[in-house]
Coordinates of C-alpha atoms in Angstrom, one line a residue:
Chain A
X1 CA 0.0 -0.1 -0.2
X2 CA 2.2 2.9 -1.3
X3 CA 1.4 6.5 -0.3
X4 CA 0.1 5.8 3.2
X5 CA -1.3 9.4 3.3
X6 CA -4.2 10.7 5.2
X7 CA -6.5 9.1 7.8
X8 CA -7.0 5.3 7.4
X9 CA -5.4 5.2 4.0
X10 CA -6.6 1.3 3.9
X11 CA -9.7 3.0 2.5
X12 CA -7.7 4.0 -0.7
X13 CA -6.7 0.4 -1.5
X14 CA -8.5 -1.4 -4.5
X15 CA -9.1 -4.4 -2.4
X16 CA -11.1 -2.4 0.1
X17 CA -13.1 -0.4 -2.7
X18 CA -13.9 -3.7 -4.4
X19 CA -14.7 -5.8 -1.2
X20 CA -17.9 -3.5 -0.7
X21 CA -21.5 -5.3 -1.1
X22 CA -23.1 -2.1 -1.5
X23 CA -24.1 -2.2 -5.2
X24 CA -27.2 0.1 -5.3
X25 CA -30.3 -1.2 -7.4
X26 CA -30.5 0.1 -11.1
X27 CA -33.4 2.4 -10.5
X28 CA -31.4 4.5 -7.9
X29 CA -30.0 7.6 -9.5
X30 CA -28.9 9.9 -6.7
X31 CA -27.8 9.2 -3.2
X32 CA -27.6 12.2 -0.6
X33 CA -26.2 12.0 2.8
X34 CA -27.2 14.8 5.2
X35 CA -25.3 15.0 8.5
X36 CA -23.7 17.7 10.9
X37 CA -19.8 17.9 11.9
X38 CA -21.2 18.1 15.6
X39 CA -23.7 16.2 17.5
X40 CA -23.7 12.7 19.0
X41 CA -26.7 11.6 17.0
X42 CA -24.9 12.4 13.8
X43 CA -21.7 10.3 14.7
X44 CA -22.8 6.9 13.1
X45 CA -23.7 8.8 9.9
X46 CA -20.3 10.6 10.0
X47 CA -18.6 7.3 10.4
X48 CA -20.4 5.7 7.5
X49 CA -19.5 8.8 5.3
X50 CA -15.9 8.0 6.2
X51 CA -15.6 4.3 5.7
X52 CA -18.1 3.5 3.2
X53 CA -19.1 6.3 0.9
X54 CA -16.0 5.9 -1.6
X55 CA -16.7 2.4 -1.6
X56 CA -20.4 3.1 -2.5
X57 CA -19.4 5.6 -5.2
X58 CA -16.6 3.0 -6.8
X59 CA -19.4 0.1 -7.1
X60 CA -21.9 2.6 -8.5
X61 CA -20.2 4.9 -10.8
X62 CA -23.3 5.9 -12.5
X63 CA -24.9 7.1 -9.2
X64 CA -24.3 10.7 -8.2
X65 CA -23.2 10.3 -4.5
X66 CA -23.5 13.6 -2.6
X67 CA -22.9 14.8 1.0
X68 CA -24.8 17.8 2.4
X69 CA -23.4 19.2 5.9
X70 CA -25.0 21.2 8.5
X71 CA -28.4 21.8 6.8
X72 CA -30.8 20.0 9.2
X73 CA -30.6 19.0 13.0
X74 CA -31.3 15.3 12.2
X75 CA -29.1 13.1 9.9
X76 CA -30.8 11.3 7.1
X77 CA -30.1 9.7 3.7
X78 CA -32.2 10.7 0.7
X79 CA -32.4 8.6 -2.3
X80 CA -33.9 9.6 -5.6
X81 CA -34.8 6.8 -8.0
X82 CA -35.8 6.9 -11.8
X83 CA -39.3 7.6 -11.3
X84 CA -38.3 10.8 -9.2
X85 CA -39.4 8.6 -6.3
X86 CA -37.9 10.1 -3.0
X87 CA -36.8 7.5 -0.5
X88 CA -35.8 8.7 3.0
X89 CA -33.7 6.8 5.6
X90 CA -33.7 8.4 9.0
X91 CA -30.2 7.9 10.7
X92 CA -30.7 9.7 13.9
X93 CA -28.5 8.1 16.6
X94 CA -27.9 5.0 14.5
X95 CA -24.5 3.4 14.4
X96 CA -22.5 3.0 11.2
X97 CA -23.2 -0.8 11.0
X98 CA -26.7 -0.2 11.3
X99 CA -26.9 2.3 8.5
X100 CA -24.9 -0.2 6.4
X101 CA -27.0 -3.0 7.0
X102 CA -30.3 -1.1 6.6
X103 CA -29.0 0.3 3.2
X104 CA -27.9 -3.0 2.1
X105 CA -31.2 -4.7 2.8
X106 CA -33.4 -2.0 1.5
X107 CA -31.9 -0.4 -1.6
X108 CA -29.0 -2.7 -2.6
X109 CA -29.1 -5.7 -4.8
X110 CA -29.2 -8.9 -2.7
X111 CA -25.7 -11.4 -2.3
X112 CA -27.6 -13.8 -4.6
X113 CA -28.0 -11.2 -7.4
X114 CA -24.6 -10.0 -7.0
X115 CA -23.2 -13.8 -7.4
X116 CA -25.6 -14.4 -10.5
X117 CA -24.3 -11.3 -12.0
X118 CA -20.6 -12.2 -11.4
X119 CA -21.4 -15.9 -13.1
X120 CA -22.9 -13.9 -16.1
X121 CA -19.9 -11.8 -16.4
X122 CA -17.4 -14.7 -16.3
X123 CA -19.8 -16.7 -19.1
X124 CA -19.2 -13.4 -21.5
X125 CA -15.3 -14.0 -21.4
X126 CA -15.5 -17.1 -23.6
X127 CA -12.1 -17.7 -25.0
X128 CA -13.3 -19.2 -28.4
X129 CA -14.5 -15.3 -29.1
X130 CA -12.2 -13.2 -31.1
X131 CA -12.5 -9.3 -31.7
X132 CA -11.9 -6.4 -29.9
X133 CA -11.0 -7.0 -26.1
X134 CA -10.5 -10.7 -26.6
X135 CA -7.5 -12.9 -27.0
X136 CA -7.4 -12.7 -30.6
X137 CA -8.1 -9.9 -32.9
X138 CA -9.3 -11.5 -36.3
X139 CA -10.1 -14.9 -37.6
X140 CA -7.2 -14.6 -40.1
X141 CA -4.8 -15.0 -37.2
X142 CA -5.6 -18.9 -36.7
X143 CA -3.5 -21.2 -38.8
X144 CA -5.8 -23.1 -41.1
X145 CA -8.2 -20.2 -41.9
X146 CA -7.8 -17.7 -44.9
X147 CA -5.0 -15.4 -44.6
X148 CA -5.7 -11.6 -43.9
X149 CA -6.9 -10.1 -47.2
X150 CA -5.0 -7.1 -46.2
X151 CA -1.8 -9.0 -46.9
X152 CA -2.8 -11.5 -49.4
X153 CA -5.6 -10.5 -51.7
X154 CA -8.7 -12.8 -51.9
X155 CA -9.4 -14.8 -55.0
X156 CA -11.7 -13.0 -57.3
X157 CA -14.5 -15.7 -56.9
X158 CA -14.7 -14.5 -53.4
X159 CA -14.6 -10.9 -54.3
X160 CA -18.0 -9.2 -54.5
X161 CA -17.0 -6.5 -57.0
X162 CA -16.1 -9.2 -59.5
X163 CA -19.2 -11.4 -58.8
X164 CA -21.5 -8.4 -59.3
X165 CA -19.7 -7.3 -62.5
X166 CA -20.1 -10.9 -64.0
X167 CA -23.6 -10.8 -63.1
X168 CA -24.3 -7.5 -64.9
Chain B
X1 CA -9.0 21.4 -16.3
X2 CA -10.5 17.9 -16.5
X3 CA -13.6 18.0 -18.6
X4 CA -16.1 15.6 -17.1
X5 CA -19.0 14.1 -19.6
X6 CA -22.1 13.8 -17.5
X7 CA -24.4 10.9 -18.8
X8 CA -26.7 10.5 -15.7
X9 CA -30.4 10.5 -16.1
X10 CA -31.2 12.4 -12.7
X11 CA -28.8 14.9 -11.1
X12 CA -28.9 17.2 -8.1
X13 CA -27.3 20.5 -8.1
X14 CA -27.2 24.2 -6.7
X15 CA -28.9 27.0 -8.7
X16 CA -26.4 29.7 -9.8
X17 CA -26.9 33.2 -11.3
X18 CA -27.7 33.1 -15.0
X19 CA -28.6 35.5 -17.8
X20 CA -31.0 32.8 -19.7
X21 CA -34.8 33.7 -19.7
X22 CA -36.3 30.5 -19.7
X23 CA -33.7 28.4 -17.9
X24 CA -31.9 27.8 -14.8
X25 CA -28.0 27.3 -14.8
X26 CA -27.2 24.5 -12.1
X27 CA -23.9 23.8 -10.8
X28 CA -23.3 19.9 -10.2
X29 CA -20.7 18.4 -8.1
X30 CA -19.5 15.3 -9.6
X31 CA -16.8 12.8 -8.1
X32 CA -13.8 12.2 -10.4
X33 CA -11.7 9.0 -9.7
X34 CA -8.1 9.2 -9.6
X35 CA -6.9 5.6 -10.4
X36 CA -3.2 6.4 -9.2
X37 CA -4.3 7.7 -5.8
X38 CA -7.4 5.8 -5.6
X39 CA -9.2 9.1 -4.4
X40 CA -12.3 10.9 -5.6
X41 CA -11.7 14.3 -6.2
X42 CA -14.8 16.8 -6.4
X43 CA -15.4 18.4 -9.9
X44 CA -18.0 21.1 -10.6
X45 CA -20.0 20.7 -13.9
X46 CA -22.4 23.6 -15.0
X47 CA -25.7 22.6 -16.8
X48 CA -28.6 24.6 -18.1
X49 CA -32.0 23.1 -17.2
X50 CA -35.4 24.1 -18.6
X51 CA -37.4 26.3 -16.3
X52 CA -40.1 28.6 -18.3
X53 CA -41.6 29.7 -14.9
X54 CA -38.3 30.7 -13.2
X55 CA -39.4 29.1 -10.1
X56 CA -35.6 28.5 -8.9
X57 CA -33.8 31.3 -7.3
X58 CA -29.9 31.0 -7.1
X59 CA -28.8 28.8 -4.2
X60 CA -31.8 26.6 -4.4
X61 CA -30.9 22.8 -4.6
X62 CA -32.7 21.3 -7.4
X63 CA -33.3 17.9 -9.0
X64 CA -32.7 18.0 -12.8
X65 CA -33.5 15.2 -15.4
X66 CA -31.6 14.7 -18.7
X67 CA -33.8 15.5 -21.9
X68 CA -33.8 13.1 -24.8
X69 CA -33.1 15.8 -27.0
X70 CA -31.8 19.2 -25.9
X71 CA -34.2 22.2 -26.3
X72 CA -31.4 24.5 -27.5
X73 CA -27.6 24.1 -27.8
X74 CA -27.0 24.5 -24.2
X75 CA -30.4 23.8 -22.5
X76 CA -30.0 19.8 -22.1
X77 CA -31.9 19.1 -18.9
X78 CA -35.3 19.9 -17.4
X79 CA -36.0 20.9 -14.0
X80 CA -38.0 18.3 -11.8
X81 CA -38.4 20.0 -8.5
X82 CA -36.7 22.2 -6.1
X83 CA -35.6 19.9 -3.4
X84 CA -34.4 22.6 -0.8
X85 CA -35.3 26.2 -1.1
X86 CA -32.4 28.5 -0.1
X87 CA -33.0 30.0 3.4
X88 CA -35.9 28.1 3.8
X89 CA -35.2 24.4 4.3
X90 CA -38.0 22.0 5.6
X91 CA -36.5 18.8 7.2
X92 CA -38.1 15.9 5.0
X93 CA -38.1 13.7 8.0
X94 CA -39.9 15.9 10.5
X95 CA -41.5 18.1 8.1
X96 CA -40.4 21.1 10.3
X97 CA -38.9 24.4 9.2
X98 CA -35.2 24.3 9.8
X99 CA -32.3 26.5 10.1
X100 CA -28.9 25.0 10.2
X101 CA -28.9 22.5 13.3
X102 CA -31.9 24.2 15.1
X103 CA -35.7 24.1 14.4
X104 CA -37.3 27.6 13.8
X105 CA -39.9 26.5 16.6
X106 CA -36.7 26.1 19.0
X107 CA -35.5 29.6 18.1
X108 CA -39.0 31.0 18.4
X109 CA -39.2 29.6 21.8
X110 CA -35.7 30.5 22.8
X111 CA -36.6 34.1 21.8
X112 CA -39.6 34.2 23.7
X113 CA -38.1 32.9 26.9
X114 CA -35.1 35.2 26.9
X115 CA -37.3 38.2 25.8
X116 CA -36.6 40.8 23.2
X117 CA -34.3 43.9 24.2
X118 CA -36.4 47.2 24.6
X119 CA -34.0 49.0 21.9
X120 CA -33.8 46.0 19.7
X121 CA -35.7 44.7 16.7
X122 CA -36.0 41.2 17.9
X123 CA -34.0 39.6 15.3
X124 CA -35.3 38.2 11.7
X125 CA -38.9 37.3 11.9
X126 CA -39.5 34.3 9.6
X127 CA -43.3 34.5 9.8
X128 CA -43.8 38.0 8.7
X129 CA -40.6 38.3 6.2
X130 CA -41.5 38.6 2.6
X131 CA -40.8 36.0 0.1
X132 CA -37.3 35.9 -1.3
X133 CA -36.4 37.9 -4.3
X134 CA -38.5 40.9 -3.3
X135 CA -35.9 43.2 -3.8
X136 CA -34.7 41.7 -7.0
X137 CA -33.7 44.3 -10.0
X138 CA -34.5 46.9 -7.4
X139 CA -31.4 46.6 -4.9
X140 CA -30.7 43.0 -5.3
X141 CA -28.7 42.2 -8.3
X142 CA -27.0 39.0 -7.2
X143 CA -29.2 36.6 -9.6
X144 CA -27.8 38.2 -12.5
X145 CA -24.2 37.3 -13.9
X146 CA -21.4 40.0 -13.0
X147 CA -18.8 41.3 -15.4
X148 CA -15.8 43.5 -14.9
X149 CA -16.4 47.0 -15.9
X150 CA -14.8 48.1 -19.1
X151 CA -16.1 51.4 -20.0
X152 CA -18.0 54.2 -18.2
X153 CA -21.1 54.7 -20.4
X154 CA -22.8 58.2 -20.7
X155 CA -26.0 58.7 -18.9
X156 CA -29.0 57.6 -21.4
X157 CA -26.9 54.2 -22.5
X158 CA -28.6 51.1 -21.3
X159 CA -25.4 50.1 -19.6
X160 CA -24.9 53.3 -17.7
X161 CA -24.3 52.7 -13.9
X162 CA -24.9 48.9 -14.5
X163 CA -25.2 47.3 -11.2
X164 CA -23.8 44.0 -12.4
X165 CA -20.7 45.5 -13.4
X166 CA -17.8 45.4 -11.1
X167 CA -15.4 48.0 -11.1

């Protein structure tokens, strides 16, 4: 872990960021945290922001994750969904773990769903495929297939312009 | 300057002074990930949202939605609703009017218990105060975009003594 800068630099490791299970459901578009800097009832929310907010943003790059400080006396979380629905989570005097578990249960994808999605992602990485992002760029690289037409021109039988000319 | 392309459907931002007649300019804070430091850095993006009734004043926190097709070259979003009005915030959990970390009810009660000074005004009275913006274009010009004064115009010219020109 190079650059051990700042408070709790473990939060800045890829392993920590990837280990989070807080993957929000697709309908969630905006995630706002409201809390104050001072106040015993805000302590849990402050700790949640310190430990878990970067994880949440990392796992949900398409969600706008915001914090609002010193706006209201009680801490809460406000979530806006696709249908402009407003979900409120009261965090007054709740601990970091309670908030984390509640958010996970209510508005995040379940562990089963995450496992299913991980399996689907593995299926797509088929080694037999070729093209951009795969092991082999083109079928012409494989021995036994037709060589690259950019290097060796195709026979006239296979070329559309000659076939169409003959037809005309 | 890093230019952030914003593809989100819904966004929350703060209204900012603008010169557009049927739109609001919204400042949105997006988080940009630095893959080397593994840190998120806040970056501000300015967007125009369609608001023909001019419901938003600068400072309000609003929710905007991306339009399927931009209305004009710049107006790419629509105003959905004002989430928090500037200076007049209602706590969504309790439904009470709030100022920072105190309820307005508590402030009024404190004032009543302590009593008002004989030679004092008693502080700001939220109940009887007019709506925000009653001095706009009369004494308050903060809703318009300012510019650095480049010329002293003669009296009679529309830009003579322009209040938005900063000397």
